[in-house]
mmCIF file with all atom_site columns, C-alpha atoms in Angstrom:
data_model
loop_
_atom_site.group_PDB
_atom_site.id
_atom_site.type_symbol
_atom_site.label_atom_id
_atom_site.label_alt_id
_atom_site.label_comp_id
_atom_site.label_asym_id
_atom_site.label_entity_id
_atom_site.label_seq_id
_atom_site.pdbx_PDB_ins_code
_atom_site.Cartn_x
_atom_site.Cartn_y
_atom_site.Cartn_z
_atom_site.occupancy
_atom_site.B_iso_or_equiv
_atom_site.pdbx_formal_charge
_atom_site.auth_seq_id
_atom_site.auth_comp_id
_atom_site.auth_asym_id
_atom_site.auth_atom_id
_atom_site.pdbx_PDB_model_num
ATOM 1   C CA . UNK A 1 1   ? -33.319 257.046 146.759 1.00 0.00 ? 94  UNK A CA 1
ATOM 2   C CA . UNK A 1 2   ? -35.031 254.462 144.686 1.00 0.00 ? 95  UNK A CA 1
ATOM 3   C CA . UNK A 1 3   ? -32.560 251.588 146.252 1.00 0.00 ? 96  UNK A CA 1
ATOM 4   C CA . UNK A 1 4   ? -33.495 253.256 149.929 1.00 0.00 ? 97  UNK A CA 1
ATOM 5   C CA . UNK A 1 5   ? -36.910 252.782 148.723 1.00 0.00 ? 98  UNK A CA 1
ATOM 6   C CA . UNK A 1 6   ? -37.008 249.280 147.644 1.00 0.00 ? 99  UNK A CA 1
ATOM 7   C CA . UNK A 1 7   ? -35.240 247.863 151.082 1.00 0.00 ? 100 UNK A CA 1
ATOM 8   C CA . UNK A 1 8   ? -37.830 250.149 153.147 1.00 0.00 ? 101 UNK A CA 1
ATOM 9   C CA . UNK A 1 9   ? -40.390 248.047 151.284 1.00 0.00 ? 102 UNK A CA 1
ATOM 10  C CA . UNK A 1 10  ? -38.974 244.719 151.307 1.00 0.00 ? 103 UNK A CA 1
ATOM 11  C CA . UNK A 1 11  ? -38.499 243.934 148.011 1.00 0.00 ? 104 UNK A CA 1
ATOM 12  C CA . UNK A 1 12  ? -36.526 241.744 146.689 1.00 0.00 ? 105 UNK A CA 1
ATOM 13  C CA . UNK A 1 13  ? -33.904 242.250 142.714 1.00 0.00 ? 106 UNK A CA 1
ATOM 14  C CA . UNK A 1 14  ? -36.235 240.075 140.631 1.00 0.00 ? 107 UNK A CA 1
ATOM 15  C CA . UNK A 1 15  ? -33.934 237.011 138.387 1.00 0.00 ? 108 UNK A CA 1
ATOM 16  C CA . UNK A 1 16  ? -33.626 238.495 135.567 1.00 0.00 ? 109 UNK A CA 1
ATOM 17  C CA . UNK A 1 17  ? -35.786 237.543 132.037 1.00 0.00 ? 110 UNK A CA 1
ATOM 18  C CA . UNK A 1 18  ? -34.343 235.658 129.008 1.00 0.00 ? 111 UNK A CA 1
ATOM 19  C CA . UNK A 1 19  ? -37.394 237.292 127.510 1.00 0.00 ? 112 UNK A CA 1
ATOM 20  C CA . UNK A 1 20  ? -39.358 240.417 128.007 1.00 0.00 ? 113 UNK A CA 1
ATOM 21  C CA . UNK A 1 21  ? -42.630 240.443 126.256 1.00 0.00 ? 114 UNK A CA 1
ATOM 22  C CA . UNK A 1 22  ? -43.975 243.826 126.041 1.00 0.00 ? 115 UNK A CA 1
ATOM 23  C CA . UNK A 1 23  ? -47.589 244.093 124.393 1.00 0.00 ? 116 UNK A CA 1
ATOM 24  C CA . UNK A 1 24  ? -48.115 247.709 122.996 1.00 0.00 ? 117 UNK A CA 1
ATOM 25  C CA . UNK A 1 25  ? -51.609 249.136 122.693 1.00 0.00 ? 118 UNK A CA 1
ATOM 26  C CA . UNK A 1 26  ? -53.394 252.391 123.631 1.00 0.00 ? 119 UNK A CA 1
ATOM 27  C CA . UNK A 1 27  ? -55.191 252.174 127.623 1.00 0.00 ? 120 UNK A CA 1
ATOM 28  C CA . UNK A 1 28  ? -59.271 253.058 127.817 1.00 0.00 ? 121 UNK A CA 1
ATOM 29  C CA . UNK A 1 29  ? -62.494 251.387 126.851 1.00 0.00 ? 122 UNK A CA 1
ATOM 30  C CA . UNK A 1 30  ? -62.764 253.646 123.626 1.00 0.00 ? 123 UNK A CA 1
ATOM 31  C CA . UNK A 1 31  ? -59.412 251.555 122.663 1.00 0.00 ? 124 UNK A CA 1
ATOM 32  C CA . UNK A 1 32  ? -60.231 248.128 123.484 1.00 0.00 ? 125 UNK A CA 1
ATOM 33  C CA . UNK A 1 33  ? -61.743 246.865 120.234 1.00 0.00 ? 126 UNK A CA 1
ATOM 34  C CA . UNK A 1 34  ? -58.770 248.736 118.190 1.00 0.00 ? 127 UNK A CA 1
ATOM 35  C CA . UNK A 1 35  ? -56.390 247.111 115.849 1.00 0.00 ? 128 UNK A CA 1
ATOM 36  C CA . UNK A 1 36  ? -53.480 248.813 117.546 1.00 0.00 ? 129 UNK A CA 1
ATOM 37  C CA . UNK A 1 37  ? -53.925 247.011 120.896 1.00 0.00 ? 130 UNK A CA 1
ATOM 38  C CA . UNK A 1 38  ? -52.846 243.724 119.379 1.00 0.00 ? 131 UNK A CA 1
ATOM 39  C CA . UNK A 1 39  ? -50.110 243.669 121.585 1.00 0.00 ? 132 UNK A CA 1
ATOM 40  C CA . UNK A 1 40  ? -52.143 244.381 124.636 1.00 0.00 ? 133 UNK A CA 1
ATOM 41  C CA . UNK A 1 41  ? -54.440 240.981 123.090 1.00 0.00 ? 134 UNK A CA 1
ATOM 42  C CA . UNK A 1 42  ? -51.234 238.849 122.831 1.00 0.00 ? 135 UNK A CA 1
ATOM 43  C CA . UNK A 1 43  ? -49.871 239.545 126.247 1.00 0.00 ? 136 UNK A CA 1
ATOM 44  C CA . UNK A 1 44  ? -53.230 238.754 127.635 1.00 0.00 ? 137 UNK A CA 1
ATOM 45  C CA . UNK A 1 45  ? -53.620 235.809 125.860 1.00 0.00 ? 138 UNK A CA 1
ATOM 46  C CA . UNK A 1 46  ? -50.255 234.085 127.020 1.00 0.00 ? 139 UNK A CA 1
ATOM 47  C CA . UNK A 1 47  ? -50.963 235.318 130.910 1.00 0.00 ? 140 UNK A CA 1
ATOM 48  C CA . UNK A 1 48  ? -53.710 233.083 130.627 1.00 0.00 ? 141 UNK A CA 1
ATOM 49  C CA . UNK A 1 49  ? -51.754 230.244 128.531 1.00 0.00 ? 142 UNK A CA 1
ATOM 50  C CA . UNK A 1 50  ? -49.092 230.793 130.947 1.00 0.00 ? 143 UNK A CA 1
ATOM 51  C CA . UNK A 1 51  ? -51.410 230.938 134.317 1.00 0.00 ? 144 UNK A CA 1
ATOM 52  C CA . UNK A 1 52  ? -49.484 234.604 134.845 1.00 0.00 ? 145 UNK A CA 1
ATOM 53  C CA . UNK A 1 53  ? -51.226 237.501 136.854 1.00 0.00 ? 146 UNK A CA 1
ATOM 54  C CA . UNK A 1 54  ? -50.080 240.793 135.621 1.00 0.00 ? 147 UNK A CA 1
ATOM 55  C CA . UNK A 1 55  ? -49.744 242.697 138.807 1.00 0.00 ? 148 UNK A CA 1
ATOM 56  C CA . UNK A 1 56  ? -48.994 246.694 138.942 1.00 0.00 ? 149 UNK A CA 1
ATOM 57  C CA . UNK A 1 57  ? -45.910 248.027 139.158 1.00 0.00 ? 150 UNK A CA 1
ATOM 58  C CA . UNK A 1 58  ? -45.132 251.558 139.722 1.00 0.00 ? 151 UNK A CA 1
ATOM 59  C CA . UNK A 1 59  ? -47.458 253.720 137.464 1.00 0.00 ? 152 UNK A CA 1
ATOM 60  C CA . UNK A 1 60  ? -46.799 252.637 133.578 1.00 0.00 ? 153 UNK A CA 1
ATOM 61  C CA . UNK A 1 61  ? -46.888 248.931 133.673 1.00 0.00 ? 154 UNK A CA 1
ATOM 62  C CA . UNK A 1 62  ? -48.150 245.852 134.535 1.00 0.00 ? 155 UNK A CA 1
ATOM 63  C CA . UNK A 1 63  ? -45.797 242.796 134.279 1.00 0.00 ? 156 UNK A CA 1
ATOM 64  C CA . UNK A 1 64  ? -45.809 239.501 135.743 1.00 0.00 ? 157 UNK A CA 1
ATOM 65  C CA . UNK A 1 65  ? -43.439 235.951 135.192 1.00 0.00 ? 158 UNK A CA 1
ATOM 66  C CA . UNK A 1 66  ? -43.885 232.826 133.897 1.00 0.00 ? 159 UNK A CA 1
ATOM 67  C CA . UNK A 1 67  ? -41.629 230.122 132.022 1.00 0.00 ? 160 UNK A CA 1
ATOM 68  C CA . UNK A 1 68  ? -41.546 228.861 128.057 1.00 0.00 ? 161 UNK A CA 1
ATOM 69  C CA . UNK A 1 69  ? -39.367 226.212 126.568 1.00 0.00 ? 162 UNK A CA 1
ATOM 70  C CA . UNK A 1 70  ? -37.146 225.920 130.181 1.00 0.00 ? 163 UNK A CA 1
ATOM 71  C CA . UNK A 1 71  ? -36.832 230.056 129.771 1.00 0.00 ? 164 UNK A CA 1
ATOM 72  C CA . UNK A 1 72  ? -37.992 232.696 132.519 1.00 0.00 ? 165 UNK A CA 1
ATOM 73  C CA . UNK A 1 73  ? -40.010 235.226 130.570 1.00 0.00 ? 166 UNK A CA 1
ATOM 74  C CA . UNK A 1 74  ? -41.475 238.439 131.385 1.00 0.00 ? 167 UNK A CA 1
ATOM 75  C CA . UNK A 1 75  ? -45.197 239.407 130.116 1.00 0.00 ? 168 UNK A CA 1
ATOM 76  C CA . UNK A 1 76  ? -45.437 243.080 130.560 1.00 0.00 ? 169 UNK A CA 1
ATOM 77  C CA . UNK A 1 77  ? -48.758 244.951 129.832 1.00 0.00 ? 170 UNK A CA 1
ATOM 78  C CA . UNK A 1 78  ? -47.808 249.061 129.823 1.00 0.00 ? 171 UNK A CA 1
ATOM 79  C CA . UNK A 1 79  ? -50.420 251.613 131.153 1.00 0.00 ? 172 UNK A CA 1
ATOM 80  C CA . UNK A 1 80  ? -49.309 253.998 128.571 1.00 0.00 ? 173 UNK A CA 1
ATOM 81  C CA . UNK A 1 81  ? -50.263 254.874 125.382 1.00 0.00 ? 174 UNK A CA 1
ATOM 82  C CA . UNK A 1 82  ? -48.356 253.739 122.355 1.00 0.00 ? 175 UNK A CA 1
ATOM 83  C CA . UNK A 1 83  ? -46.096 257.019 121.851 1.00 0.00 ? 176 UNK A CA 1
ATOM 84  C CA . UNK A 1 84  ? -45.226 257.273 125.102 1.00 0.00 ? 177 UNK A CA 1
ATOM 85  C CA . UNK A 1 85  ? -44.505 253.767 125.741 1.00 0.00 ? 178 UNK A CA 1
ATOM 86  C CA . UNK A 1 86  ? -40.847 254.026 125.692 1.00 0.00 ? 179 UNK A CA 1
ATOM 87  C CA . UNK A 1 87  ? -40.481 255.362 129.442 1.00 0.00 ? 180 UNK A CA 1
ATOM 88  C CA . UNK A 1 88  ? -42.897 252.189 130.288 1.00 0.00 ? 181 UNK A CA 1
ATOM 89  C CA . UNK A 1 89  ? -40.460 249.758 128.492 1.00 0.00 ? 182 UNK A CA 1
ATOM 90  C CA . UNK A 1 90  ? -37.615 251.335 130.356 1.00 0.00 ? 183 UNK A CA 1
ATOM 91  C CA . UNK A 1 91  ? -39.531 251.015 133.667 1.00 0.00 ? 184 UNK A CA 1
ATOM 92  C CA . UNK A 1 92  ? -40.146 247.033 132.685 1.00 0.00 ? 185 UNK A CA 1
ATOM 93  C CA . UNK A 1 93  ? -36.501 246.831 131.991 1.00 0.00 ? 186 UNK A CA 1
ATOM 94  C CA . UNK A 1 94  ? -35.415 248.015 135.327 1.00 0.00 ? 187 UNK A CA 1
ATOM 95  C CA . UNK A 1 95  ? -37.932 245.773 137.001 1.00 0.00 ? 188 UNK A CA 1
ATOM 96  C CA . UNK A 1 96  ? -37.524 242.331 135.508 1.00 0.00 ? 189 UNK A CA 1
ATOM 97  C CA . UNK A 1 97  ? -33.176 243.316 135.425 1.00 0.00 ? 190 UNK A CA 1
ATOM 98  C CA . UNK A 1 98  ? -32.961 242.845 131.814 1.00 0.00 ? 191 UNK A CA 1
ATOM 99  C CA . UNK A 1 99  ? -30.346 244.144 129.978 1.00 0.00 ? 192 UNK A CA 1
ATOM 100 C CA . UNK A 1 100 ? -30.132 245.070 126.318 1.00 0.00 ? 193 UNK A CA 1
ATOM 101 C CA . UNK A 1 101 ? -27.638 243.371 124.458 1.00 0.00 ? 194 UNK A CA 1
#
């Protein structure tokens, strides 16, 4: 259903990452200033560095693409909070078509 899904939409199998960057932290105002979202700071930080928009996709994540030392790397940004972030890393996973080794 989800292949259906994708062609009815047009998209396109993203080239897979070298790198997935994943920056955990907790989603709300009430969590912004929190130690725990140091992730969340980092993956900010090299979007910016990088000249990467995050851009929604699906629900739990944000991701987006851009390139360090000659490798493609994926900056992903979960809507989650921190334990539950595992079905947002699985979602990232899927869309950049990483692979665990």
């Amino acid at each position: 259903m989800r292949l259906r899904r994708a062609l009815r939409l047009g998209r396109k199998k993203a080239e897979p990452a070298a790198w997935l960057v994943v920056g955990l932290g907790n989603p709300g105002e009430q969590y912004s200033r929190n130690r725990h979202n140091t992730g969340i700071w980092t993956v900010n930080e090299l979007a910016r560095r990088l000249g990467v928009k995050l851009k929604a996709e699906g629900r739990s994540i944000r991701i987006g693409y851009g390139e360090i030392a000659g490798e493609r790397v994926a900056l992903v940004r979960p809507r989650t909070y921190v334990n539950e972030s595992g079905r947002a890393v699985d979602q990232a996973l899927r869309a950049c078509g990483a692979e665990l080794e």
